[in-house]
One Martini backbone bead per residue (centre of mass of N, CA, C, O) as a GRO file, in nm:
protein
  120
    1UNK     BB    1  -8.049   9.242   8.145
    2UNK     BB    2  -7.894   8.968   8.152
    3UNK     BB    3  -7.727   8.753   8.343
    4UNK     BB    4  -7.491   8.709   8.148
    5UNK     BB    5  -7.433   9.011   8.102
    6UNK     BB    6  -7.379   9.085   8.396
    7UNK     BB    7  -7.142   8.895   8.441
    8UNK     BB    8  -6.969   9.012   8.215
    9UNK     BB    9  -6.950   9.299   8.324
   10UNK     BB   10  -6.809   9.224   8.591
   11UNK     BB   11  -6.565   9.070   8.468
   12UNK     BB   12  -6.447   9.303   8.306
   13UNK     BB   13  -6.394   9.492   8.545
   14UNK     BB   14  -6.203   9.295   8.693
   15UNK     BB   15  -5.991   9.277   8.465
   16UNK     BB   16  -5.931   9.581   8.434
   17UNK     BB   17  -5.835   9.628   8.729
   18UNK     BB   18  -5.582   9.405   8.661
   19UNK     BB   19  -5.472   9.452   8.362
   20UNK     BB   20  -5.585   9.326   8.128
   21UNK     BB   21  -5.541   9.181   7.809
   22UNK     BB   22  -5.717   9.148   7.537
   23UNK     BB   23  -6.027   9.174   7.548
   24UNK     BB   24  -6.276   8.916   7.473
   25UNK     BB   25  -6.601   8.887   7.322
   26UNK     BB   26  -6.818   8.597   7.274
   27UNK     BB   27  -7.108   8.520   7.108
   28UNK     BB   28  -7.244   8.172   7.137
   29UNK     BB   29  -7.564   8.134   7.137
   30UNK     BB   30  -7.597   8.053   6.815
   31UNK     BB   31  -7.355   7.799   6.821
   32UNK     BB   32  -7.418   7.717   7.135
   33UNK     BB   33  -7.489   7.544   7.458
   34UNK     BB   34  -7.264   7.615   7.664
   35UNK     BB   35  -7.310   7.935   7.614
   36UNK     BB   36  -7.321   8.284   7.565
   37UNK     BB   37  -7.019   8.349   7.679
   38UNK     BB   38  -6.694   8.451   7.595
   39UNK     BB   39  -6.410   8.529   7.801
   40UNK     BB   40  -6.106   8.685   7.694
   41UNK     BB   41  -5.770   8.687   7.839
   42UNK     BB   42  -5.458   8.849   7.943
   43UNK     BB   43  -5.141   8.774   8.083
   44UNK     BB   44  -4.793   8.800   8.162
   45UNK     BB   45  -4.828   8.589   8.408
   46UNK     BB   46  -4.909   8.374   8.648
   47UNK     BB   47  -4.980   8.585   8.866
   48UNK     BB   48  -5.174   8.753   8.691
   49UNK     BB   49  -5.368   8.533   8.607
   50UNK     BB   50  -5.455   8.466   8.898
   51UNK     BB   51  -5.549   8.757   8.973
   52UNK     BB   52  -5.772   8.773   8.764
   53UNK     BB   53  -5.938   8.537   8.871
   54UNK     BB   54  -5.975   8.639   9.159
   55UNK     BB   55  -6.132   8.893   9.077
   56UNK     BB   56  -6.369   8.759   8.938
   57UNK     BB   57  -6.459   8.581   9.176
   58UNK     BB   58  -6.509   8.811   9.374
   59UNK     BB   59  -6.711   8.989   9.212
   60UNK     BB   60  -6.919   8.765   9.150
   61UNK     BB   61  -6.963   8.681   9.443
   62UNK     BB   62  -7.083   8.956   9.539
   63UNK     BB   63  -7.327   8.906   9.317
   64UNK     BB   64  -7.396   8.575   9.353
   65UNK     BB   65  -7.166   8.420   9.191
   66UNK     BB   66  -7.072   8.084   9.104
   67UNK     BB   67  -6.864   7.854   9.013
   68UNK     BB   68  -6.871   7.537   8.880
   69UNK     BB   69  -6.569   7.580   8.762
   70UNK     BB   70  -6.202   7.537   8.794
   71UNK     BB   71  -5.929   7.548   8.560
   72UNK     BB   72  -5.568   7.579   8.591
   73UNK     BB   73  -5.455   7.739   8.840
   74UNK     BB   74  -5.173   7.615   8.907
   75UNK     BB   75  -5.033   7.681   8.629
   76UNK     BB   76  -5.137   7.967   8.488
   77UNK     BB   77  -5.181   7.951   8.151
   78UNK     BB   78  -5.490   7.828   8.175
   79UNK     BB   79  -5.795   7.964   8.281
   80UNK     BB   80  -6.111   7.821   8.373
   81UNK     BB   81  -6.447   7.959   8.402
   82UNK     BB   82  -6.766   7.826   8.505
   83UNK     BB   83  -7.100   8.004   8.479
   84UNK     BB   84  -7.250   7.875   8.231
   85UNK     BB   85  -7.322   8.153   8.051
   86UNK     BB   86  -7.015   8.188   8.146
   87UNK     BB   87  -6.682   8.187   8.001
   88UNK     BB   88  -6.359   8.206   8.142
   89UNK     BB   89  -6.050   8.309   7.983
   90UNK     BB   90  -5.709   8.285   8.104
   91UNK     BB   91  -5.399   8.386   7.967
   92UNK     BB   92  -5.114   8.352   7.848
   93UNK     BB   93  -4.969   8.454   7.564
   94UNK     BB   94  -4.871   8.185   7.446
   95UNK     BB   95  -5.141   8.020   7.483
   96UNK     BB   96  -5.325   8.204   7.325
   97UNK     BB   97  -5.188   8.161   7.053
   98UNK     BB   98  -5.207   7.853   7.042
   99UNK     BB   99  -5.531   7.817   7.086
  100UNK     BB  100  -5.713   8.028   6.944
  101UNK     BB  101  -6.029   8.085   7.015
  102UNK     BB  102  -6.117   8.299   6.810
  103UNK     BB  103  -6.096   8.104   6.570
  104UNK     BB  104  -6.270   7.865   6.665
  105UNK     BB  105  -6.512   8.100   6.741
  106UNK     BB  106  -6.588   8.268   6.466
  107UNK     BB  107  -6.909   8.217   6.461
  108UNK     BB  108  -6.916   8.413   6.656
  109UNK     BB  109  -6.985   8.720   6.825
  110UNK     BB  110  -6.820   9.002   6.845
  111UNK     BB  111  -6.766   9.209   7.139
  112UNK     BB  112  -6.745   9.502   7.279
  113UNK     BB  113  -6.669   9.603   7.595
  114UNK     BB  114  -6.821   9.878   7.587
  115UNK     BB  115  -7.110   9.757   7.575
  116UNK     BB  116  -7.095   9.671   7.883
  117UNK     BB  117  -7.018   9.938   8.021
  118UNK     BB  118  -7.287  10.096   7.902
  119UNK     BB  119  -7.470   9.901   8.030
  120UNK     BB  120  -7.809   9.865   8.224
   0.00000   0.00000   0.00000
């Protein structure tokens, strides 16, 4: 398992632990040099969106990974965490619909979260 895949696996578990909704993984390694994976999830309100990000940061931190940057934490409607090969986007529902990253990055390959849960 690559480092990017391991980070993604940890982040998915952290998001699921805090009841993230509609988790989507997009493999963008073939279409962009930005990262290998986009991980997109939704929360119901600002507090949950921030809690989701806190959980991801804590779990990845325990595994030895630190974000290069975190944007949007104060507003809590779209928070982006850049881990280099993994970029985590957590939205409230309204902003997720508005920005529709899944459509913008449709050239990437969508991967089922179960593939990361089962991988070792």
